[in-house]
Amino acid sequence: MKLWGGRFAQATHKEVDAFNASLPFDYRLYAVDIEGSLAHSKMLHKQGFFTDEELAAVQKELKELLVRIEAGEIEWQIEYEDIHMQVEALLTEKLGPTAKKIHTARSRNDQVALDFKLYARNQATLTKKALDSLILLLTEVASQHLETILPGFTHLQHAQPITLAHHLMAYVEMFSRDSDRIQSTLDRMNLSPLGAGALATTTLNIDPLYTAKELNFAGVMRNSLDAVSDRDYVLELMSHNALIMMHLSRFSEELIIWNSAEYGYIRFQDAFATGSSMMPQKKNPDLPELIRGKTGRVYGSLVSLLTTMKALPLAYNKDMQEDKEAYFNSSDTALQCLSIFTFLFAEGVIFNEAKMAASAKKGYLNATDLADYLVEKKVPFRDAHHIVGELVALAIQKGVALEALSLLDFQSIHPEIESNVYEFLNLDACVKRRNQPGGPAPNRVLDHINFIKKQY
Ligand code: ARG
């Protein structure tokens, strides 16, 4: 007999049960479902729907149920459809008539809205913590590489000199925006939907503010139709996860490139790489590749739920049951990738500063600096740009770096260039002079590092 079976003359077909059920995936809401029922039953008692003994029995049994589930003693029964009815059925098995009062003034619609919000709040908090540890790790590594020269690229072509610290701190900014975004959604989702009932609250004298407080919400949702229909916050979190993955994927891509023989800026510890079944020499960067690859499923689940929600009339529709797998997939993947990336970065990456420095000597990274040198001598920038272009062409023709040209070479193209130009072209000096706000100069990056350390 179904919990809702009063008006039904036939038993549900097995195929219908199987298709309809969410229990195979929403079982993981068991802890928040019980948490919600603990609060709901206390409220029902306060409002006179449970006696002292009834409340005590319900509370005790709910807590025991949690222990039994966690110990793996419960076998889910798909004919109960979802975790909410499964928990109620288990409670009824133990308590009989008393358990039948637990669903007073409640619908599965506000129940699932509450459970999902509690679950998402926990997951989002874990994700934020994972971001925060990655931010701290990157900041720590950056502080050891304030003067490690690295070529900065645009179009994947050598552009201007930066440092490894400057590069790493760019990712710190991205991840800290990700962390802020999660916090802003946590703030916005801080209203309890419990009490909305099926869609239009209840005629019974309940106290939704009490359950909201019990469950650490700031207040109660202001419209019951919205309370049971809202999955915006889930989509927000999934969108934050998509951005987190986008950032991890870009970083992973760079690690893969940096690890190639052509770059050689980093190597991976053997324990963090894998081999080839055929090619004996291979050592592959599977971890960052997989993180880059898993970005697809996190984007996919966001688009999937956006599409599910886009034409739903108010209020609850069964379509919304599709929210769970999409969100679980997104959240699990983002959390797993954040933690494995942090582990890889903390223990699996070996930097090769010499290779970075050698690479920075190629590709005329200091050409803009030379143009700036001429600007300081009052040459208009456009002319300076052209003069340096000619000098670069000359250097390319001779097969040397700019700083390897002779003073005569320099002066053959522009007479005002003096011997102090060589100090100007030194890459360490180039980086130190770029001490604008946000620039790669070690003192600027150090300011940024200190700012982050104060925040986290
Ligand atoms: N399993 C359902 C879900 O996940 C719970 C809500 C069902 N409500 C209903 N009226 N059928 O969305």
Coordinates of C-alpha atoms and ligand atoms in Angstrom, one line a residue:
M1 CA 0.0 0.0 0.0
K2 CA 1.4 3.4 -1.0
L3 CA 1.5 6.2 1.5
W4 CA -0.8 8.1 -0.9
G5 CA -2.9 5.0 -1.9
G6 CA -6.3 6.0 -0.5
R7 CA -7.9 6.9 -3.8
F8 CA -6.2 4.2 -5.9
A9 CA -8.0 0.9 -6.7
Q10 CA -4.9 -0.7 -8.4
A11 CA -1.4 -1.3 -7.3
T12 CA 1.2 0.6 -9.3
H13 CA 2.9 -1.4 -12.1
K14 CA 6.4 -2.4 -11.3
E15 CA 7.7 -0.6 -14.5
V16 CA 5.9 2.6 -13.3
D17 CA 7.5 2.3 -9.9
A18 CA 10.9 1.8 -11.5
F19 CA 10.6 4.8 -13.8
N20 CA 9.1 7.1 -11.2
A21 CA 11.4 6.4 -8.3
S22 CA 14.1 8.8 -7.3
L23 CA 15.2 6.6 -4.3
P24 CA 18.1 5.0 -6.3
F25 CA 19.8 8.5 -6.3
D26 CA 18.0 10.7 -3.7
Y27 CA 18.8 8.2 -0.9
R28 CA 21.8 10.4 -0.2
L29 CA 19.4 13.0 1.2
Y30 CA 18.6 10.7 4.1
A31 CA 20.6 12.7 6.7
V32 CA 19.1 16.0 5.7
D33 CA 15.6 14.5 5.5
I34 CA 16.0 13.2 9.1
E35 CA 17.4 16.6 10.1
G36 CA 14.3 18.3 8.6
S37 CA 11.9 15.9 10.3
L38 CA 13.6 16.4 13.7
A39 CA 12.9 20.1 13.4
H40 CA 9.5 19.6 11.9
S41 CA 8.4 17.3 14.7
K42 CA 9.7 19.7 17.4
M43 CA 7.6 22.4 15.8
L44 CA 4.5 20.1 15.6
H45 CA 4.9 19.4 19.3
K46 CA 5.3 23.1 20.2
Q47 CA 2.1 23.8 18.3
G48 CA 0.2 21.0 20.1
F49 CA 0.1 18.3 17.4
F50 CA 2.4 15.8 19.3
T51 CA 2.3 15.0 23.0
D52 CA 5.6 15.0 25.0
E53 CA 5.7 11.2 24.7
E54 CA 5.0 11.2 21.0
L55 CA 7.7 13.7 20.3
A56 CA 10.2 11.8 22.5
A57 CA 9.5 8.6 20.6
V58 CA 9.7 10.3 17.1
Q59 CA 12.9 12.0 18.0
K60 CA 14.5 8.9 19.4
E61 CA 13.5 6.8 16.4
L62 CA 14.6 9.3 13.8
K63 CA 18.0 9.5 15.5
E64 CA 18.2 5.7 15.6
L65 CA 17.2 5.5 12.0
L66 CA 20.1 7.7 11.1
V67 CA 22.5 5.4 12.9
R68 CA 21.0 2.3 11.2
I69 CA 21.2 3.9 7.8
E70 CA 24.8 5.0 8.3
A71 CA 25.7 1.5 9.5
G72 CA 24.3 0.1 6.2
E73 CA 21.5 -1.8 8.0
I74 CA 18.7 -0.5 5.8
E75 CA 17.8 -1.9 2.4
W76 CA 16.1 0.7 0.3
Q77 CA 12.7 -0.4 -1.2
I78 CA 12.1 1.3 -4.5
E79 CA 8.3 1.0 -4.2
Y80 CA 8.5 3.8 -1.6
E81 CA 9.5 6.0 -4.5
D82 CA 11.8 8.5 -2.8
I83 CA 13.8 9.0 0.3
H84 CA 11.1 11.0 2.0
M85 CA 8.5 8.3 1.9
Q86 CA 11.1 5.6 2.6
V87 CA 12.1 7.4 5.8
E88 CA 8.4 7.8 6.8
A89 CA 7.8 4.2 6.1
L90 CA 10.8 3.1 8.2
L91 CA 9.5 5.3 11.0
T92 CA 6.0 3.9 10.8
E93 CA 7.4 0.3 10.9
K94 CA 8.9 1.1 14.3
L95 CA 6.4 3.5 15.8
G96 CA 3.0 2.7 14.2
P97 CA 0.3 5.4 14.7
T98 CA 2.6 8.1 16.1
A99 CA 4.7 8.1 13.0
K100 CA 1.6 8.8 10.9
K101 CA 1.5 12.3 12.4
I102 CA 5.0 13.3 11.1
H103 CA 3.7 14.5 7.8
T104 CA 1.2 16.9 9.4
A105 CA 1.2 20.3 7.6
R106 CA 3.9 19.1 5.3
S107 CA 4.1 18.0 1.6
R108 CA 6.9 16.2 -0.1
N109 CA 7.1 19.4 -2.1
D110 CA 8.3 21.6 0.7
Q111 CA 10.1 18.6 2.2
V112 CA 12.2 18.0 -0.9
A113 CA 12.7 21.8 -1.3
L114 CA 14.1 21.9 2.2
D115 CA 16.2 18.7 2.0
F116 CA 17.8 19.7 -1.2
K117 CA 18.6 23.2 0.2
L118 CA 20.2 21.7 3.3
Y119 CA 22.2 19.2 1.2
A120 CA 23.3 21.9 -1.3
R121 CA 24.2 24.2 1.6
N122 CA 26.5 21.5 2.9
Q123 CA 28.0 20.7 -0.5
A124 CA 28.5 24.4 -1.3
T125 CA 30.3 24.9 2.1
L126 CA 32.6 22.0 1.3
T127 CA 33.3 23.4 -2.1
K128 CA 34.1 26.8 -0.7
K129 CA 36.5 25.2 1.8
A130 CA 38.2 23.3 -0.9
L131 CA 38.6 26.5 -2.9
D132 CA 40.0 28.2 0.1
S133 CA 42.7 25.6 0.7
L134 CA 43.7 25.7 -3.0
I135 CA 43.9 29.5 -2.7
L136 CA 46.2 29.3 0.3
L137 CA 48.4 26.7 -1.3
L138 CA 48.9 28.7 -4.5
T139 CA 49.6 31.8 -2.4
E140 CA 52.2 29.9 -0.4
V141 CA 53.9 28.5 -3.5
A142 CA 53.8 32.0 -5.1
S143 CA 55.6 33.5 -2.1
Q144 CA 58.5 31.2 -2.9
H145 CA 58.7 32.3 -6.5
L146 CA 58.5 36.1 -6.4
E147 CA 61.6 36.3 -8.5
T148 CA 61.3 33.2 -10.7
I149 CA 61.2 34.6 -14.2
L150 CA 58.6 33.1 -16.5
P151 CA 57.6 34.2 -20.0
G152 CA 54.2 35.7 -20.2
F153 CA 52.2 34.7 -23.2
T154 CA 49.5 36.1 -25.5
H155 CA 48.3 33.9 -28.3
L156 CA 50.6 31.3 -26.8
Q157 CA 53.5 33.5 -28.2
H158 CA 56.2 35.0 -26.0
A159 CA 54.9 38.4 -24.9
Q160 CA 56.4 40.1 -21.8
P161 CA 58.4 38.9 -18.8
I162 CA 56.5 38.0 -15.6
T163 CA 57.2 35.7 -12.7
L164 CA 55.8 32.3 -11.6
A165 CA 54.4 34.0 -8.6
H166 CA 52.5 36.5 -10.7
H167 CA 51.1 33.7 -12.9
L168 CA 50.0 31.7 -9.9
M169 CA 48.4 34.7 -8.2
A170 CA 46.3 35.2 -11.3
Y171 CA 44.6 31.9 -10.5
V172 CA 44.3 32.9 -6.9
E173 CA 42.1 35.8 -8.1
M174 CA 39.9 33.5 -10.2
F175 CA 39.4 31.0 -7.4
S176 CA 38.7 33.7 -4.8
R177 CA 36.0 35.1 -7.1
D178 CA 34.6 31.5 -7.3
S179 CA 34.7 31.4 -3.5
D180 CA 32.9 34.8 -3.2
R181 CA 30.2 33.7 -5.7
I182 CA 29.5 30.6 -3.6
Q183 CA 29.2 32.8 -0.5
S184 CA 26.8 35.1 -2.2
T185 CA 24.5 32.2 -3.2
L186 CA 24.7 30.8 0.4
D187 CA 23.5 34.2 1.6
R188 CA 20.7 34.3 -0.9
M189 CA 19.5 30.7 -0.2
N190 CA 19.2 31.4 3.5
L191 CA 15.4 31.2 3.7
S192 CA 13.5 28.1 4.6
P193 CA 10.9 26.7 2.3
L194 CA 9.4 24.4 5.0
G195 CA 5.8 25.4 5.7
A196 CA 5.0 26.0 2.1
G197 CA 3.2 22.6 2.0
A198 CA 2.2 21.4 -1.4
L199 CA 2.0 24.9 -2.8
A200 CA -0.3 27.0 -0.6
T201 CA 0.9 26.5 3.0
T202 CA -1.7 25.0 5.4
T203 CA -4.8 25.8 7.4
L204 CA -3.2 24.3 10.5
N205 CA -1.5 26.5 13.1
I206 CA 2.2 25.9 12.4
D207 CA 5.3 28.0 13.1
P208 CA 7.6 28.0 10.0
L209 CA 9.9 30.6 11.6
Y210 CA 10.6 28.1 14.4
T211 CA 11.7 25.4 12.0
A212 CA 13.7 27.9 10.0
K213 CA 15.6 28.9 13.1
E214 CA 16.1 25.2 14.2
L215 CA 17.6 24.6 10.8
N216 CA 19.9 27.6 10.9
F217 CA 18.1 29.7 8.2
A218 CA 17.8 33.4 8.5
G219 CA 14.1 33.4 7.9
V220 CA 11.2 31.9 5.9
M221 CA 10.5 32.2 2.2
R222 CA 8.1 35.0 1.4
N223 CA 5.9 33.1 -1.2
S224 CA 4.8 29.5 -0.9
L225 CA 4.5 28.9 -4.6
D226 CA 8.0 30.2 -5.1
A227 CA 9.2 28.2 -2.1
V228 CA 8.3 24.8 -3.7
S229 CA 9.2 25.8 -7.3
D230 CA 12.6 27.5 -6.7
R231 CA 15.7 25.7 -8.0
D232 CA 17.5 29.0 -8.8
Y233 CA 20.0 28.5 -6.1
V234 CA 20.9 25.0 -7.4
L235 CA 21.5 26.5 -10.8
E236 CA 23.6 29.2 -9.3
L237 CA 25.7 26.7 -7.5
M238 CA 26.0 24.6 -10.7
S239 CA 27.0 27.7 -12.6
H240 CA 29.7 28.4 -10.0
N241 CA 30.9 24.9 -10.3
A242 CA 31.1 25.3 -14.1
L243 CA 33.3 28.4 -13.6
I244 CA 35.4 26.5 -11.1
M245 CA 35.9 23.8 -13.6
M246 CA 36.7 26.3 -16.3
H247 CA 39.4 27.7 -14.1
L248 CA 40.7 24.3 -13.2
S249 CA 40.7 23.3 -16.8
R250 CA 42.7 26.3 -18.0
F251 CA 45.2 25.7 -15.2
S252 CA 45.3 22.0 -16.1
E253 CA 45.9 22.8 -19.7
E254 CA 48.8 25.0 -18.7
L255 CA 50.3 22.2 -16.6
I256 CA 50.0 19.8 -19.5
I257 CA 51.8 22.3 -21.8
W258 CA 54.4 23.2 -19.2
N259 CA 55.1 19.5 -18.7
S260 CA 55.7 18.9 -22.4
A261 CA 59.3 18.3 -23.7
E262 CA 59.0 21.5 -25.6
Y263 CA 58.4 23.6 -22.5
G264 CA 59.8 21.6 -19.6
Y265 CA 58.8 24.2 -17.0
I266 CA 57.5 21.4 -14.7
R267 CA 57.7 17.7 -14.2
F268 CA 55.2 15.4 -12.4
Q269 CA 56.3 13.1 -9.6
D270 CA 56.0 9.5 -10.8
A271 CA 53.3 8.8 -8.2
F272 CA 51.1 11.4 -10.0
A273 CA 51.6 10.3 -13.6
T274 CA 50.8 7.2 -15.7
G275 CA 52.4 5.2 -18.4
S276 CA 51.5 3.8 -21.8
S277 CA 50.7 0.1 -22.5
M278 CA 52.7 0.2 -25.7
M279 CA 55.3 3.0 -25.6
P280 CA 57.8 2.2 -22.8
Q281 CA 59.1 5.8 -22.6
K282 CA 55.8 7.5 -21.9
K283 CA 54.9 9.3 -18.7
N284 CA 51.5 11.0 -19.2
P285 CA 49.8 13.8 -17.3
D286 CA 46.5 12.0 -16.8
L287 CA 45.3 13.9 -13.8
P288 CA 45.2 17.4 -15.4
E289 CA 43.8 15.8 -18.6
L290 CA 41.0 14.2 -16.6
I291 CA 40.2 17.4 -14.8
R292 CA 40.1 19.2 -18.2
G293 CA 37.9 16.4 -19.5
K294 CA 35.4 16.3 -16.6
T295 CA 34.7 20.0 -17.2
G296 CA 32.3 18.8 -19.9
R297 CA 30.0 17.0 -17.5
V298 CA 29.8 19.9 -15.1
Y299 CA 28.8 22.2 -18.0
G300 CA 26.5 19.5 -19.3
S301 CA 24.6 19.1 -16.0
L302 CA 24.1 22.9 -15.8
V303 CA 22.6 23.0 -19.3
S304 CA 20.5 19.9 -18.5
L305 CA 18.8 21.4 -15.5
L306 CA 18.4 24.9 -17.0
T307 CA 16.5 23.1 -19.9
T308 CA 14.4 21.0 -17.5
M309 CA 13.3 24.1 -15.6
K310 CA 12.7 26.4 -18.5
A311 CA 9.0 25.8 -19.2
L312 CA 7.6 24.5 -16.0
P313 CA 4.4 26.0 -14.8
L314 CA 4.1 26.8 -11.1
A315 CA 4.3 25.1 -8.8
Y316 CA 5.9 21.7 -8.3
N317 CA 6.2 19.4 -11.3
K318 CA 7.8 15.9 -11.4
D319 CA 10.3 17.2 -13.9
M320 CA 12.0 18.8 -11.0
Q321 CA 13.1 15.4 -9.7
E322 CA 15.7 15.6 -12.4
D323 CA 17.5 18.3 -10.4
K324 CA 19.2 15.7 -8.1
E325 CA 21.4 13.8 -10.4
A326 CA 22.4 16.9 -12.3
Y327 CA 23.4 18.7 -9.2
F328 CA 25.1 15.6 -7.6
N329 CA 27.1 15.1 -10.7
S330 CA 28.1 18.8 -10.8
S331 CA 28.9 19.1 -7.2
D332 CA 30.7 15.7 -6.8
T333 CA 32.9 16.4 -9.9
A334 CA 33.8 19.9 -8.9
L335 CA 34.7 18.9 -5.3
Q336 CA 36.7 15.9 -6.5
C337 CA 38.6 17.9 -9.1
L338 CA 39.4 20.7 -6.6
S339 CA 40.7 18.2 -4.1
I340 CA 42.8 16.1 -6.6
F341 CA 44.1 19.3 -8.2
T342 CA 45.2 20.7 -4.8
F343 CA 46.9 17.4 -4.0
L344 CA 48.7 17.3 -7.3
F345 CA 49.8 20.9 -7.0
A346 CA 51.0 20.4 -3.4
E347 CA 52.9 17.2 -3.8
G348 CA 53.1 16.2 -7.5
V349 CA 54.6 19.2 -9.3
I350 CA 58.3 19.8 -9.6
F351 CA 59.2 23.3 -11.0
N352 CA 62.2 23.7 -13.3
E353 CA 63.2 27.3 -12.8
A354 CA 66.2 27.1 -15.1
K355 CA 64.0 26.0 -18.0
M356 CA 61.6 28.9 -17.3
A357 CA 64.5 31.3 -17.3
A358 CA 66.0 29.9 -20.5
S359 CA 62.7 30.1 -22.2
A360 CA 62.2 33.7 -21.1
K361 CA 65.4 34.6 -22.9
K362 CA 63.8 33.6 -26.2
G363 CA 61.1 35.4 -28.1
Y364 CA 62.2 39.0 -27.4
L365 CA 60.1 39.4 -24.2
N366 CA 62.0 42.7 -23.4
A367 CA 61.1 44.4 -26.7
T368 CA 58.3 46.5 -25.1
D369 CA 60.8 47.5 -22.4
L370 CA 63.1 48.8 -25.1
A371 CA 60.3 50.8 -26.6
D372 CA 59.6 52.2 -23.1
Y373 CA 63.3 53.1 -22.8
L374 CA 63.0 55.2 -25.9
V375 CA 59.7 56.8 -24.7
E376 CA 61.7 57.9 -21.6
K377 CA 64.0 59.6 -24.1
K378 CA 61.0 61.5 -25.4
V379 CA 60.6 59.4 -28.6
P380 CA 56.8 59.1 -29.3
F381 CA 55.6 55.6 -28.5
R382 CA 54.6 54.8 -32.1
D383 CA 58.0 55.7 -33.4
A384 CA 59.7 53.8 -30.6
H385 CA 57.6 50.7 -31.5
H386 CA 58.8 51.0 -35.1
I387 CA 62.4 51.4 -34.1
V388 CA 62.3 48.4 -31.8
G389 CA 60.6 46.4 -34.5
E390 CA 63.6 47.1 -36.7
L391 CA 66.0 46.1 -33.9
V392 CA 64.1 42.9 -33.4
A393 CA 64.3 42.2 -37.1
L394 CA 68.0 42.8 -37.0
A395 CA 68.4 40.5 -34.0
I396 CA 66.4 37.8 -35.7
Q397 CA 68.6 38.1 -38.8
K398 CA 71.7 37.7 -36.6
G399 CA 70.0 34.9 -34.6
V400 CA 70.6 36.6 -31.2
A401 CA 68.6 38.2 -28.4
L402 CA 68.2 42.0 -28.2
E403 CA 70.7 42.2 -25.4
A404 CA 73.3 40.5 -27.5
L405 CA 73.3 43.2 -30.1
S406 CA 76.3 45.5 -29.9
L407 CA 75.9 49.2 -29.0
L408 CA 76.9 50.0 -32.6
D409 CA 74.0 47.8 -33.8
F410 CA 71.6 49.7 -31.6
Q411 CA 72.9 53.0 -32.6
S412 CA 72.8 52.1 -36.3
I413 CA 69.0 52.1 -35.9
H414 CA 68.6 54.8 -33.2
P415 CA 71.5 57.1 -32.2
E416 CA 70.1 57.9 -28.8
I417 CA 70.5 54.4 -27.4
E418 CA 73.3 54.3 -24.8
S419 CA 75.2 51.7 -23.0
N420 CA 72.7 51.7 -20.1
V421 CA 70.3 50.0 -22.4
Y422 CA 71.8 46.6 -21.4
E423 CA 70.7 47.1 -17.7
F424 CA 67.3 48.0 -19.1
L425 CA 67.0 44.8 -21.1
N426 CA 67.9 42.5 -18.2
L427 CA 64.8 40.5 -17.5
D428 CA 64.9 40.7 -13.7
A429 CA 65.1 44.5 -14.1
C430 CA 62.2 44.4 -16.6
V431 CA 60.0 42.6 -14.1
K432 CA 61.0 44.9 -11.2
R433 CA 60.2 48.0 -13.2
R434 CA 56.7 46.7 -13.9
N435 CA 55.6 47.7 -10.5
Q436 CA 52.2 49.1 -11.3
P437 CA 49.2 48.0 -9.3
G438 CA 48.6 44.3 -10.2
G439 CA 52.0 44.1 -12.0
P440 CA 54.6 41.3 -11.8
A441 CA 57.2 43.3 -9.8
P442 CA 58.0 41.2 -6.7
N443 CA 56.9 44.0 -4.3
R444 CA 53.5 44.2 -6.0
V445 CA 53.0 40.5 -6.0
L446 CA 54.0 40.4 -2.4
D447 CA 51.3 43.0 -1.6
H448 CA 48.8 40.8 -3.3
I449 CA 50.0 37.7 -1.4
N450 CA 49.7 39.6 1.9
F451 CA 46.2 40.8 1.0
I452 CA 45.1 37.2 0.3
K453 CA 46.7 35.9 3.5
K454 CA 44.8 38.4 5.5
Q455 CA 41.5 37.4 3.8
Y456 CA 41.8 33.6 4.1
Ligands
ARG1 N1 11.0 12.6 -5.3 C1 10.4 13.9 -5.6 C2 11.5 14.9 -6.1 O1 12.6 14.6 -6.0 C3 9.9 14.5 -4.3 C4 8.7 15.4 -4.4 C5 7.6 14.7 -5.0 N2 6.4 15.4 -4.9 C6 5.3 15.0 -5.5 N3 4.2 15.7 -5.4 N4 5.3 14.0 -6.3 O2 11.2 15.9 -6.7

